[in-house]
CSV table of C-alpha atoms in Angstrom, one decimal:
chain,number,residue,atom,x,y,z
A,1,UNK,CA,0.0,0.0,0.0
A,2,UNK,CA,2.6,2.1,1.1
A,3,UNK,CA,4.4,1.2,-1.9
A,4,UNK,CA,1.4,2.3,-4.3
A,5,UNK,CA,0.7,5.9,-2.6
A,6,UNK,CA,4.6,6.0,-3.6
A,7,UNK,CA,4.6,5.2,-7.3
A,8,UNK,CA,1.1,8.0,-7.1
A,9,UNK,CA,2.9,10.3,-5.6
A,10,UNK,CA,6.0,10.4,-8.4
A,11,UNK,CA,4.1,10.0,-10.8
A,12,UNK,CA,1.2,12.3,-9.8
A,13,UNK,CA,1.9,15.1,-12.4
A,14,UNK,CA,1.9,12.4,-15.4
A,15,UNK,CA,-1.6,10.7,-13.3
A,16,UNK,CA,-2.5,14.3,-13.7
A,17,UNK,CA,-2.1,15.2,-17.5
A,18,UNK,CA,-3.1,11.8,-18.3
A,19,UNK,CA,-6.6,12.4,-16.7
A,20,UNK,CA,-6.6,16.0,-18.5
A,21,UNK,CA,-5.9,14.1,-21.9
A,22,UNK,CA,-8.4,11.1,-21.0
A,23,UNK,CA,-11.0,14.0,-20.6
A,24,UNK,CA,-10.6,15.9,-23.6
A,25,UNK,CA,-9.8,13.0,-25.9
A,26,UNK,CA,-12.8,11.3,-25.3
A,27,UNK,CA,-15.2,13.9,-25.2
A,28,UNK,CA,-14.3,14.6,-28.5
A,29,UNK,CA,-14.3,11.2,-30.2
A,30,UNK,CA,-17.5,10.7,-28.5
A,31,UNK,CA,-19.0,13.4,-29.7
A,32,UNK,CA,-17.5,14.0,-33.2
A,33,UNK,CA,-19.4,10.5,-34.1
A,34,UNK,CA,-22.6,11.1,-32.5
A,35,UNK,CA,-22.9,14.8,-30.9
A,36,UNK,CA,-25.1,14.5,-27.3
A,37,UNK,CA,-25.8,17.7,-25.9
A,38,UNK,CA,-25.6,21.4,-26.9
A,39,UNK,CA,-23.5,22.3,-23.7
A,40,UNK,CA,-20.2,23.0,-24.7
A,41,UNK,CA,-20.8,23.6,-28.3
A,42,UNK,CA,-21.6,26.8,-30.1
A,43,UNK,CA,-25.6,25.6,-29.7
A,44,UNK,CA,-25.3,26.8,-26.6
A,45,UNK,CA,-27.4,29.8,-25.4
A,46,UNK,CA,-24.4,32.4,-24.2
A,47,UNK,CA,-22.1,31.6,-27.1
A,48,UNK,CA,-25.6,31.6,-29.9
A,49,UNK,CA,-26.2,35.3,-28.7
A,50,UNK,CA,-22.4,36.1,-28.4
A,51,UNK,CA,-22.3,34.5,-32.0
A,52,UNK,CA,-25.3,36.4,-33.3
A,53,UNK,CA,-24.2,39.5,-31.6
A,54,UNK,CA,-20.9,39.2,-34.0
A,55,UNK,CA,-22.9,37.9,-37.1
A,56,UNK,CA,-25.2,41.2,-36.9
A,57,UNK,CA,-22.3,43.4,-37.7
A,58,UNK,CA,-20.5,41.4,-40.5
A,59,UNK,CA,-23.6,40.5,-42.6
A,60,UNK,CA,-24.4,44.4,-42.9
A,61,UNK,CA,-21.2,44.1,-45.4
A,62,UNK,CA,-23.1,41.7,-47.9
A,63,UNK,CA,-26.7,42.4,-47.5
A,64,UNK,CA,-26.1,44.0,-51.3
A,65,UNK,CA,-25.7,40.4,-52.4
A,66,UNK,CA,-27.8,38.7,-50.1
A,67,UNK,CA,-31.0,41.0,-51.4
A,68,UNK,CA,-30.1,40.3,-54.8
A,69,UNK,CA,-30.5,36.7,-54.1
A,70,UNK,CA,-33.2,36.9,-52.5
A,71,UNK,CA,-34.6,39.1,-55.1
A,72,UNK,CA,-34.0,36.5,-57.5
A,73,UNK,CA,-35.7,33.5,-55.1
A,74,UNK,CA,-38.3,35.7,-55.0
A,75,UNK,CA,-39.4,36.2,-58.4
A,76,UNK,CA,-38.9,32.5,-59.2
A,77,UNK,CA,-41.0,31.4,-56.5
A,78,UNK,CA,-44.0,34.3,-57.8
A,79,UNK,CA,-44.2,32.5,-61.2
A,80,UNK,CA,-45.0,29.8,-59.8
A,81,UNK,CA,-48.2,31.4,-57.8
A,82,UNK,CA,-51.4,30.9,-59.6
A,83,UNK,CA,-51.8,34.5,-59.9
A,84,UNK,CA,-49.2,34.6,-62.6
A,85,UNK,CA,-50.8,31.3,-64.5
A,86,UNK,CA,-53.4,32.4,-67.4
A,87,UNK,CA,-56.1,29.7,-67.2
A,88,UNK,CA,-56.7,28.4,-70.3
A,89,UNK,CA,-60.0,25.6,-69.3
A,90,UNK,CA,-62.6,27.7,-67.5
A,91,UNK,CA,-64.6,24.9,-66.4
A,92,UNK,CA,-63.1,23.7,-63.5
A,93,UNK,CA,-62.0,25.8,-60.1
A,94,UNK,CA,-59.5,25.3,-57.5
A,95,UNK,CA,-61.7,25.4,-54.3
A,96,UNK,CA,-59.3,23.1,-51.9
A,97,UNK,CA,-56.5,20.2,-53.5
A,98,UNK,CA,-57.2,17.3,-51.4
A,99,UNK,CA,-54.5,15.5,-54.1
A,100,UNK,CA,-51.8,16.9,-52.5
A,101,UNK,CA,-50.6,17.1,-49.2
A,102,UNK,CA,-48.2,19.1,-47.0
A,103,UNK,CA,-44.9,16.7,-47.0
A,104,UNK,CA,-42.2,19.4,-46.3
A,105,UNK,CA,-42.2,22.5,-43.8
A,106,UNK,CA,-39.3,24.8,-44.0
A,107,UNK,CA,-38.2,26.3,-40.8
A,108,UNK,CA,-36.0,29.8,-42.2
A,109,UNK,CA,-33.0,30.5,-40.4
A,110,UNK,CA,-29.4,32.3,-40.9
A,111,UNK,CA,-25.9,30.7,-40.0
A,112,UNK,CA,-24.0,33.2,-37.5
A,113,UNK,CA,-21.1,31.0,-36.9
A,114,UNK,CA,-19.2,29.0,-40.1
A,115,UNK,CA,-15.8,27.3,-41.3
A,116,UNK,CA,-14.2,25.3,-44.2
A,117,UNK,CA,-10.8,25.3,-43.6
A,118,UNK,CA,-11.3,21.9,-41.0
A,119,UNK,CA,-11.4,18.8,-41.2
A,120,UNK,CA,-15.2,18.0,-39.6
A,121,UNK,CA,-16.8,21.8,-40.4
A,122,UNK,CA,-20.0,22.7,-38.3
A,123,UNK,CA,-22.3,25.6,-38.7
A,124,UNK,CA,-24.4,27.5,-36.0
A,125,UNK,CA,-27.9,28.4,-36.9
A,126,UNK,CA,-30.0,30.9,-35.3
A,127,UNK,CA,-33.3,28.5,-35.0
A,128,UNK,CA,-33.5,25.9,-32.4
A,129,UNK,CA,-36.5,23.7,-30.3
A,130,UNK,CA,-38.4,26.5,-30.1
A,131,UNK,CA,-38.9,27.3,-33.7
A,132,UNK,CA,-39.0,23.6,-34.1
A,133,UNK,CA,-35.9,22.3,-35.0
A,134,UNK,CA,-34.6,18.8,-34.0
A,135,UNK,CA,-31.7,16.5,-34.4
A,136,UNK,CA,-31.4,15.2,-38.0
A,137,UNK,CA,-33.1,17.5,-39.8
A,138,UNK,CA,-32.5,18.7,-43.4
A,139,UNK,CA,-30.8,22.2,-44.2
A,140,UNK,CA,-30.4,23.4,-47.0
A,141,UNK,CA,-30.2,26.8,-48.7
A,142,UNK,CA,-31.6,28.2,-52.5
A,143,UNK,CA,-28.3,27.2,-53.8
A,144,UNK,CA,-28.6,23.9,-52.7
A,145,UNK,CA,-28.2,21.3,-49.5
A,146,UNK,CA,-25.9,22.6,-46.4
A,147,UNK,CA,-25.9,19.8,-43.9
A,148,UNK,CA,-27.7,18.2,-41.7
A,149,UNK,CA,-28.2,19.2,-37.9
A,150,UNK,CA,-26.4,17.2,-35.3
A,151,UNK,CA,-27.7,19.1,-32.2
A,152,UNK,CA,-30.4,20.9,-31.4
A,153,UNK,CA,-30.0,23.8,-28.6
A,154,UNK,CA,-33.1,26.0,-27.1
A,155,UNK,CA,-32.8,28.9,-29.3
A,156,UNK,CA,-29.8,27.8,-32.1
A,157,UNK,CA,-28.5,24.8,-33.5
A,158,UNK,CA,-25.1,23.3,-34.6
A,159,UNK,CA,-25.8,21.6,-38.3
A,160,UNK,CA,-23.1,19.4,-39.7
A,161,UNK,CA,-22.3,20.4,-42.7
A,162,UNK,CA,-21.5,19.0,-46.0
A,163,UNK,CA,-17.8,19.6,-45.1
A,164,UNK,CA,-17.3,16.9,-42.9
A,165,UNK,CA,-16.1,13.3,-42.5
A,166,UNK,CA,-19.3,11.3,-42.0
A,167,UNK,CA,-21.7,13.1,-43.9
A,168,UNK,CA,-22.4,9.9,-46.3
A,169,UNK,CA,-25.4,11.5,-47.9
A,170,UNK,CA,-27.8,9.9,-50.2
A,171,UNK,CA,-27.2,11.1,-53.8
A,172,UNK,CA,-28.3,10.3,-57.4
A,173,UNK,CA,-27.5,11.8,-60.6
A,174,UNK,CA,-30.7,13.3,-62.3
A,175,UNK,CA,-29.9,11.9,-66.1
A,176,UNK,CA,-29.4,8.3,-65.0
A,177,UNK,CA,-30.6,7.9,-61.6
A,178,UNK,CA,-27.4,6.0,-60.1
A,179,UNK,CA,-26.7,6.7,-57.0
A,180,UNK,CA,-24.3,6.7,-54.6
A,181,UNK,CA,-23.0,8.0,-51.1
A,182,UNK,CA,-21.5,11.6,-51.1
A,183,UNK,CA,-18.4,12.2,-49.0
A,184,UNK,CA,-15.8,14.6,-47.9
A,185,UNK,CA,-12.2,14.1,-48.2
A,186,UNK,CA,-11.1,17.3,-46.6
A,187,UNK,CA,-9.2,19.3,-48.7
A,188,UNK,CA,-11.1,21.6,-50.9
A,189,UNK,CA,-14.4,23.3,-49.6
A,190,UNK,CA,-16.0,23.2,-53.5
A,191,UNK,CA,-15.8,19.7,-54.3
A,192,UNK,CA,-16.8,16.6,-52.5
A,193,UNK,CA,-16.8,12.9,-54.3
A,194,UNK,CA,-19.1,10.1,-54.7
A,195,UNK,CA,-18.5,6.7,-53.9
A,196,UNK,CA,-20.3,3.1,-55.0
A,197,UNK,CA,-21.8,4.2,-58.4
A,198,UNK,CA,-21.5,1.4,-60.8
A,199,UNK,CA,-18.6,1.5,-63.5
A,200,UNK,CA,-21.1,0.3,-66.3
A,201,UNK,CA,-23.3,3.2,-66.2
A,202,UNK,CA,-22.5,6.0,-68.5
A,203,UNK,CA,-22.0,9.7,-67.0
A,204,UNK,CA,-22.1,12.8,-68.0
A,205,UNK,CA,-19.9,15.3,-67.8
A,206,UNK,CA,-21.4,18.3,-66.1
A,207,UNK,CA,-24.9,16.6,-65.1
A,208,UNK,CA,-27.0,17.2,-62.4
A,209,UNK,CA,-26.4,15.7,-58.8
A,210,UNK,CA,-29.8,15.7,-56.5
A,211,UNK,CA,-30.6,14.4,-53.1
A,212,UNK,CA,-32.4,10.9,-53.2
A,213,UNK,CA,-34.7,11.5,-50.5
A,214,UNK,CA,-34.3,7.8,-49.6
A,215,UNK,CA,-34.5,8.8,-45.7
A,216,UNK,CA,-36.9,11.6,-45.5
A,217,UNK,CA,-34.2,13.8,-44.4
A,218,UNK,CA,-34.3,15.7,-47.4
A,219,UNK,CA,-37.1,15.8,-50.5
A,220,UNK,CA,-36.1,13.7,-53.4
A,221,UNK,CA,-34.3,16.6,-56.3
A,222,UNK,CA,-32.6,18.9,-53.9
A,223,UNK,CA,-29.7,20.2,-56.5
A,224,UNK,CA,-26.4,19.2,-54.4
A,225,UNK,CA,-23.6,19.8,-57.2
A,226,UNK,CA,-22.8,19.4,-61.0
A,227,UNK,CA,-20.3,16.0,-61.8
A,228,UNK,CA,-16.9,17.7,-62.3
A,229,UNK,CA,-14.7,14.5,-63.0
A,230,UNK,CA,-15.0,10.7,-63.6
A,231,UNK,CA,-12.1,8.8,-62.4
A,232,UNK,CA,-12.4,4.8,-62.8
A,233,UNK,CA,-11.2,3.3,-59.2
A,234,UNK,CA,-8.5,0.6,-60.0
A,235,UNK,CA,-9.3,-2.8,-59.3
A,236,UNK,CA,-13.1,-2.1,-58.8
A,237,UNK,CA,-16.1,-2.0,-60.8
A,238,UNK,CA,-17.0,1.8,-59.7
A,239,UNK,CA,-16.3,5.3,-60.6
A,240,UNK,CA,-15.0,7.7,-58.4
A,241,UNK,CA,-17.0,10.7,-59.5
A,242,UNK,CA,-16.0,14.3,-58.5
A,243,UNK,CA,-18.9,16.5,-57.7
A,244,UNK,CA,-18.7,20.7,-57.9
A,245,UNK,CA,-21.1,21.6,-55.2
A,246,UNK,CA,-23.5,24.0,-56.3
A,247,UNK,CA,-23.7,26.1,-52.7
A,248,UNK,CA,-20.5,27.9,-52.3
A,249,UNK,CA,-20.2,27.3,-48.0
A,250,UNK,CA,-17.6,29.9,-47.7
A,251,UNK,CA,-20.1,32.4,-48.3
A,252,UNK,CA,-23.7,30.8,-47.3
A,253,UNK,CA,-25.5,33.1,-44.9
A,254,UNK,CA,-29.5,32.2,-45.2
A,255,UNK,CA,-30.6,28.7,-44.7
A,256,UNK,CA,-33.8,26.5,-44.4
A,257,UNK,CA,-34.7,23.9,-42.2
A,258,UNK,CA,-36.3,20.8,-43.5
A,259,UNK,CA,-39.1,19.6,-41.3
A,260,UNK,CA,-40.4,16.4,-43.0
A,261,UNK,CA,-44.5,15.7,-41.8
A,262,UNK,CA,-44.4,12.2,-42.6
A,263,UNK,CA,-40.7,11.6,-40.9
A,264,UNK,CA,-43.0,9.3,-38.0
A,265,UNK,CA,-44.7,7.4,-40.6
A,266,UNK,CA,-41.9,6.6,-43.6
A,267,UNK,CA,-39.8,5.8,-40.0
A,268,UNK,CA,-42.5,3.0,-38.9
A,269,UNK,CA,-42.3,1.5,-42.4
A,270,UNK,CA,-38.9,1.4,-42.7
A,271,UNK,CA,-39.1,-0.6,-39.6
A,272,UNK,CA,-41.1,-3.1,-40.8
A,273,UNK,CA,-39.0,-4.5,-43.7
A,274,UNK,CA,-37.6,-7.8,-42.7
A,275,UNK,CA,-34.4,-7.7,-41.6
A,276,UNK,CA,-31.7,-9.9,-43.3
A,277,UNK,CA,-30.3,-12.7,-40.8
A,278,UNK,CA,-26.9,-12.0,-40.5
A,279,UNK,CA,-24.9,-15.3,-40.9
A,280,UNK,CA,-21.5,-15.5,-38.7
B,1,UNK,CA,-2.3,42.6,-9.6
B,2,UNK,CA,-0.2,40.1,-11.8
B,3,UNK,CA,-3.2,37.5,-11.5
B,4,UNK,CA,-5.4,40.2,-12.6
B,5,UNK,CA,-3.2,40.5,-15.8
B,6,UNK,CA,-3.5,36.8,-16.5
B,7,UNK,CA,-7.2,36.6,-16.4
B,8,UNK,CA,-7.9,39.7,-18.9
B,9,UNK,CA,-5.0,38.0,-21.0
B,10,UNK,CA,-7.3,34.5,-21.0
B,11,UNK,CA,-10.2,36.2,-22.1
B,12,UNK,CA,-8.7,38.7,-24.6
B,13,UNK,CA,-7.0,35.8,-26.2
B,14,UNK,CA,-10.0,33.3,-26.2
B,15,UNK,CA,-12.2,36.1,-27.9
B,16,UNK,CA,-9.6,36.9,-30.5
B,17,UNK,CA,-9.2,33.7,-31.7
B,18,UNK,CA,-12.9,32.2,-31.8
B,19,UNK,CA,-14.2,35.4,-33.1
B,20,UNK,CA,-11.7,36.9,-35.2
B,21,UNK,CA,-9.2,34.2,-35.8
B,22,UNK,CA,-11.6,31.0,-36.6
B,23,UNK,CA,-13.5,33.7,-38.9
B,24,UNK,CA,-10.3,34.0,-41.3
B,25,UNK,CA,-9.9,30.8,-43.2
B,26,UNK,CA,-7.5,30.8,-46.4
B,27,UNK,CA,-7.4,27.3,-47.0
B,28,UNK,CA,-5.0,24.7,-48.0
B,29,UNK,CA,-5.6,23.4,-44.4
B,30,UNK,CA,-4.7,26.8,-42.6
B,31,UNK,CA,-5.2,27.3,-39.0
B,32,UNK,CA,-4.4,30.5,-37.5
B,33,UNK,CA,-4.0,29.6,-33.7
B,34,UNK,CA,-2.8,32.5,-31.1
B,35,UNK,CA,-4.1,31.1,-28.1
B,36,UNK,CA,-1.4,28.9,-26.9
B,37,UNK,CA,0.5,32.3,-26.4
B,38,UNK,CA,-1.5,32.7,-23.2
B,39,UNK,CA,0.6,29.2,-22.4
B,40,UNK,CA,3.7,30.8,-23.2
B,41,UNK,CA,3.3,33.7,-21.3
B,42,UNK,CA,2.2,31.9,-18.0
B,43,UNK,CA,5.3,32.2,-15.2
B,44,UNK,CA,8.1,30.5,-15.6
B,45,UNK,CA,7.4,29.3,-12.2
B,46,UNK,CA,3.9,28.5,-12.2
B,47,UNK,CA,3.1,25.1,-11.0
B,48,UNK,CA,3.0,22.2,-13.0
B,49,UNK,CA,-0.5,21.9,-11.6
B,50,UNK,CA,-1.6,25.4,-12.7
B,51,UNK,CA,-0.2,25.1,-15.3
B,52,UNK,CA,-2.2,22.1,-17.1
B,53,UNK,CA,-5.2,23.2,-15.5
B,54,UNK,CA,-5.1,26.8,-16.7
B,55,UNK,CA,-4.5,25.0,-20.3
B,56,UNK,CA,-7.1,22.7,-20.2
B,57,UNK,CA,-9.6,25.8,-19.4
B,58,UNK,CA,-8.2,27.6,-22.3
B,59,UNK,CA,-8.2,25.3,-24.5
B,60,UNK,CA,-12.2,24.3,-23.4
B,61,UNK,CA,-12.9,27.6,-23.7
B,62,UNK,CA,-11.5,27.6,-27.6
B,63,UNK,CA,-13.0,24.1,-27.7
B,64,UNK,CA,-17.0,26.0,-27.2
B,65,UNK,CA,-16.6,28.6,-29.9
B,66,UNK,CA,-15.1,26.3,-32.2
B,67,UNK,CA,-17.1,23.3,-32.2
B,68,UNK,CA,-14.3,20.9,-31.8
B,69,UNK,CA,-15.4,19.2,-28.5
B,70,UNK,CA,-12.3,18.7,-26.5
B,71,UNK,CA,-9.5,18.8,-29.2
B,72,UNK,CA,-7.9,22.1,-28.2
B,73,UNK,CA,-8.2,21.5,-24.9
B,74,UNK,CA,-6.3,18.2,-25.5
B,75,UNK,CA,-3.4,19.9,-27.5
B,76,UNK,CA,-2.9,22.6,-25.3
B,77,UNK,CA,-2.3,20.4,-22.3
B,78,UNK,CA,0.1,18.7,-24.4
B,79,UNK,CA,2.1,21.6,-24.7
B,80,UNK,CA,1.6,22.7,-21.3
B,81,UNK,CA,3.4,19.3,-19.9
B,82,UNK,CA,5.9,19.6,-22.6
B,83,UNK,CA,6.8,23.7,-22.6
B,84,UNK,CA,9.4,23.5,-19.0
B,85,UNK,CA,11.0,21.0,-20.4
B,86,UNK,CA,11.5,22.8,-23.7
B,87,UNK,CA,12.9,25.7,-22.0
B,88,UNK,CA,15.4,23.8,-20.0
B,89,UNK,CA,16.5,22.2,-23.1
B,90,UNK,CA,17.1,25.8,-24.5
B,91,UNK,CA,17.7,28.1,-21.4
B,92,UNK,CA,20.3,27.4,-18.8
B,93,UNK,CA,18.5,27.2,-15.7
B,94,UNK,CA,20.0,31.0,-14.2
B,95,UNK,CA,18.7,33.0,-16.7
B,96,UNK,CA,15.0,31.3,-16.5
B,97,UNK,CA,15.4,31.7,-13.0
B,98,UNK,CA,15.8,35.7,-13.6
B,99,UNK,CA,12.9,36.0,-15.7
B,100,UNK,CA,9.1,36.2,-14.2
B,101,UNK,CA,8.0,35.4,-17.9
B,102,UNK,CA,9.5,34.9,-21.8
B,103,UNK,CA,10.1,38.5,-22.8
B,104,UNK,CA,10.6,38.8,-26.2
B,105,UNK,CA,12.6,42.4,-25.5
B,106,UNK,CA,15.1,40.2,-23.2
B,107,UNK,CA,15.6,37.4,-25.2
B,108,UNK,CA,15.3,38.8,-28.6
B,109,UNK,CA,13.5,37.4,-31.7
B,110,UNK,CA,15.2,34.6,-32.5
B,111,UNK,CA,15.3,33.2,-29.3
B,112,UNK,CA,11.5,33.7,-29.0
B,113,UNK,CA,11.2,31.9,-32.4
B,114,UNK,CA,12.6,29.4,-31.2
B,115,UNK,CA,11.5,28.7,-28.1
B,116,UNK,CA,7.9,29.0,-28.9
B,117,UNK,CA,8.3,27.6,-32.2
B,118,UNK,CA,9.0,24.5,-31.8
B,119,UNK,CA,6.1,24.2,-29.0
B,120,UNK,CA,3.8,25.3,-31.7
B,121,UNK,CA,5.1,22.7,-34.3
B,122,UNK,CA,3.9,20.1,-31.4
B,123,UNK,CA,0.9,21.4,-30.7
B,124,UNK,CA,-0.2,21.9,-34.2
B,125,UNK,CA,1.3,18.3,-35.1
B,126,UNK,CA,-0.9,16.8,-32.2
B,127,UNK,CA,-3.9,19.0,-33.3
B,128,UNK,CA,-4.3,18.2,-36.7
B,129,UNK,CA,-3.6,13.8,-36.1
B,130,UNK,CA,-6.0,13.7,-33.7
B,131,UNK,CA,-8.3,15.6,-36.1
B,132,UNK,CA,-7.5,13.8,-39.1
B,133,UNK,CA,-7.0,10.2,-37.4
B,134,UNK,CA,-5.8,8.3,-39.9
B,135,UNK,CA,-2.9,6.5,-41.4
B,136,UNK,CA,-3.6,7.4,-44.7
B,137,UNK,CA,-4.1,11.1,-44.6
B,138,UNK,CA,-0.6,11.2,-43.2
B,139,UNK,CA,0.8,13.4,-45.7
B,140,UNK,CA,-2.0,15.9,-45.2
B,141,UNK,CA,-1.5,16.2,-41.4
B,142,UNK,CA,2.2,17.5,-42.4
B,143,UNK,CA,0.8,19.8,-44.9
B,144,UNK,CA,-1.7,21.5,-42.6
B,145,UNK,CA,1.0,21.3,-39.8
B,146,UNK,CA,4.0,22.8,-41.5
B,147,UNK,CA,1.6,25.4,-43.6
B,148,UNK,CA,0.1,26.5,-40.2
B,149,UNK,CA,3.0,26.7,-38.2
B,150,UNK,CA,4.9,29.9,-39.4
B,151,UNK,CA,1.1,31.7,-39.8
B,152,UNK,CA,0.8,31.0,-36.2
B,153,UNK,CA,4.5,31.8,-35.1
B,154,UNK,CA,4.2,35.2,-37.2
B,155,UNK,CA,1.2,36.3,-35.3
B,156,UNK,CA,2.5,35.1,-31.9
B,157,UNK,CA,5.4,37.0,-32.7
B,158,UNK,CA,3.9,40.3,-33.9
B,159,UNK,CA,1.6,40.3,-30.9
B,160,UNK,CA,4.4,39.9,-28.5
B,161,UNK,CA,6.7,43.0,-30.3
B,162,UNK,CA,3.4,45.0,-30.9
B,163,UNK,CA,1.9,44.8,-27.2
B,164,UNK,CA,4.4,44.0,-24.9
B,165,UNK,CA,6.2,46.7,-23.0
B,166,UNK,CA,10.0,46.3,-22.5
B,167,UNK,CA,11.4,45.1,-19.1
B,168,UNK,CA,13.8,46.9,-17.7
C-alpha cells in the first residue's frame, strides 16, 4: 500500500495530465461520431447570442448580395403562384386540393457561426427547439443542400455540414438515376466525391447531382452539385465521381430547415421491412 | 495585480481567436492559432499543476466557440506538460530563473522563435492527427502542420513586439 501511494505520488503530475488528456480525448471522439448535448458547443445559449451578436455586424457588409438573391428567389417562387398562370380551361376551379398534401415545412434561419478550412466543419444556426428544429433535420439553402443538424440547442442549433467526415449522404444523378453515397475528403471546400456508383453506367460530364430523399431527411431533387470529373477506381467495378457543389459554404448566410410531416410514418415502415439474418 | 493581468490576458486571447481568428480561413488546411501564447506567457514558475489546468480551461474555452469538443483543450495540455521541459532544453537554468515570464525584449526574436516555435510545431502536429485520425491522410497532417505553423508563429510574434512593453 505504502508502496502504491509512492509510485502516485511520483508519478502524480503524469496521473494528472493523463486524466486531463483522457478527458478531452474522449469527449471529442464521443462526440464528433454522435454529438449528445448542446452544452459546450456553439448551440449553446451564451455563445448563440455572443455568435449572433458578431454575425449582426459582418452581414451588414453583404446584405447588397444577399437581397439580390433573394430578389432573385423571389421572383422564381411568384411565377409559380397561380396568380401569374393564365387559365386556359374555365370549367373547372380550384376550391381546396385534397390530391396533395403538405410533406415538407421549412423552418428559415441564418448561420451566425461557419468554417471550411477543417477537417469536420460545423455551422451554427440561429433556430432551435423552439422554432421547431430537432436532431437530423435537413438544411439546405436556395443554392442547394448545407448539412444536416447534429444538435439541437433551445434557441440555435449546430448543423453538420456537408464539409465533414461522416456526412455519407444519399445522392443520385438526375440523367441516370445511379446513385451513390457523397463524402468529404477534406481538402477543398468546392468539391466533395461520390463513392459506389457502378462503372457500367455511362455519366455525363457536367450533369446534375440531387438528393435521393431515400430517408426523409431531405425531399427527393434537392440540386447538391454538378459531376466535375469521372475517375475509374482501380481494381473495382466503380467510378469515383467528382462533384462541384453548387452552394459555395464559404459564403452561405440564409438557410432553411427541412421539417419532414411524414418523418414518424416513412420511419414505422422502414421498420417493418424484414431484416436480413446476418450469418457468422 | 499580476493575476489580474492573467485573467484579462485569457479572455482577450480566447475572444480573439474564436471570433476573429476561426473567422479568417484561407485554405490549403490553414489554421491560424494565437491562443497557446497565453501558455507561453504563463510564469516561468507556475506550477505544474496550474499550469495544465489553466491550459485545459483555455483550451475548453476555444473548444465551445469552435465546435471541436475537447480537441484544443487536448493539444494545449500537451504543450503545457511539454513547454518547462522545452525551456530547459534551450535556457540554462539562471537565466529562466531571472525572468518572471518569456520577454521577447530580453531574449530577442530569434530566441523567442525558437522557443515558442518548436512548442507550436507540437501542438499543431498533435492537433491536426487527432483531427484527421488516420494513417492514410498522413501526408495531409504534415501539410496543414508545416503550412500552419509559421502563420501562427508570425502572429505570436507580432503580438508579442506589438503589445508587450519592455522590461527593464
Amino acid at each position: 500500500m505504502r508502496e502504491f501511494l509512492a509510485f502516485i505520488k511520483r508519478f502524480q503530475i503524469f496521473l494528472f495530465f493523463v486524466l486531463l488528456q483522457g478527458i478531452s480525448l474522449s469527449f471529442y471522439f464521443s462526440n464528433v461520431n454522435f454529438p449528445k448535448s448542446q452544452y459546450l458547443t456553439s448551440a449553446s445559449n451564451i455563445n448563440g447570442w455572443l455568435f449572433s451578436w458578431e454575425k449582426y455586424f459582418t452581414s451588414l457588409f453583404d446584405l447588397g448580395n444577399q437581397n439580390r438573391q433573394l430578389q432573385k428567389e423571389y421572383a422564381h417562387l411568384k411565377e409559380k403562384n397561380p396568380v401569374s398562370f393564365h387559365q386556359i380551361n374555365r370549367q373547372y376551379y380550384k376550391i381546396e386540393d385534397t390530391l396533395y398534401k403538405q410533406r415538407y415545412n421549412y423552418i428559415s434561419g441564418e448561420i451566425i457561426q461557419s468554417g471550411w478550412a477543417k477537417r469536420n466543419n460545423y455551422f451554427t444556426i440561429n433556430v432551435g427547439k423552439k422554432q421547431g428544429v430537432k436532431r437530423g433535420m435537413g438544411v439546405f439553402s436556395t443554392k442547394g443542400v448545407v448539412g444536416v443538424v447534429s444538435i439541437a440547442g433551445t434557441h440555435f442549433s449546430v448543423v453538420k455540414s456537408l464539409l465533414t467526415e461522416n456526412i455519407n449522404l444519399d445522392v443520385m444523378n438526375i440523367k441516370t438515376g445511379a446513385f451513390g453515397i457523397l463524402k468529404w475528403d477534406g481538402k477543398h471546400p468546392r468539391f466533395g466525391t461520390i463513392y459506389g456508383v457502378s462503372n457500367d453506367i455511362k455519366l455525363k460530364k457536367w450533369s446534375e447531382i440531387v438528393t435521393r430523399g431515400e430517408s426523409g431527411i431531405f425531399p427527393k431533387g434537392l440540386k447538391v452539385g454538378k459531376i466535375a470529373k469521372i475517375k475509374a477506381i482501380e481494381g473495382k467495378p466503380l467510378w469515383e465521381i467528382k462533384v462541384l457543389f453548387s452552394e459555395d459554404f464559404r459564403t452561405t448566410q440564409y438557410v432553411f430547415v427541412i421539417k419532414h410531416l411524414m418523418q414518424n410514418e416513412l420511419e414505422e415502415l422502414i421498420r417493418k421491412i424484414p431484416q436480413d439474418k446476418v450469418e457468422d | 495585480m499580476n493575476i489580474i493581468r492573467h485573467i484579462i490576458r485569457f479572455f482577450l486571447i480566447v475572444l480573439a481567436q474564436s471570433f476573429l481568428l476561426n473567422q479568417i480561413e484561407v485554405g490549403l488546411g490553414i489554421q491560424w492559432m494565437i491562443y497557446p501564447l497565453f501558455i507561453f506567457l504563463l510564469p516561468i514558475k507556475t506550477p505544474i499543476f496550474w499550469l495544465l489546468f489553466l491550459s485545459f480551461l483555455l483550451g475548453i474555452s476555444i473548444d465551445i466557440f469552435s465546435n471541436t469538443f475537447g480537441l484544443h483543450a487536448s493539444s494545449a495540455v500537451f504543450i503545457a506538460a511539454v513547454r518547462n521541459y522545452w525551456y530547459q532544453l534551450i535556457e540554462s537554468k539562471e537565466d529562466l530563473e531571472e525572468m518572471e515570464e518569456l520577454s521577447i525584449s530580453q531574449l530577442g526574436f530569434f530566441k523567442i522563435a525558437i522557443l515558442q516555435g518548436f512548442l507550436i510545431l507540437l501542438h499543431h502536429l498533435w492537433f491536426f492527427s487527432f483531427e484527421m485520425f488516420k494513417w492514410t491522410e498522413f501526408l495531409f497532417i504534415i501539410q496543414k502542420t508545416l503550412l500552419s505553423m509559421p502563420c501562427s508563429l508570425a502572429l505570436i510574434v507580432i503580438i508579442q513586439k506589438i503589445f508587450f512593453k519592455k522590461v527593464h
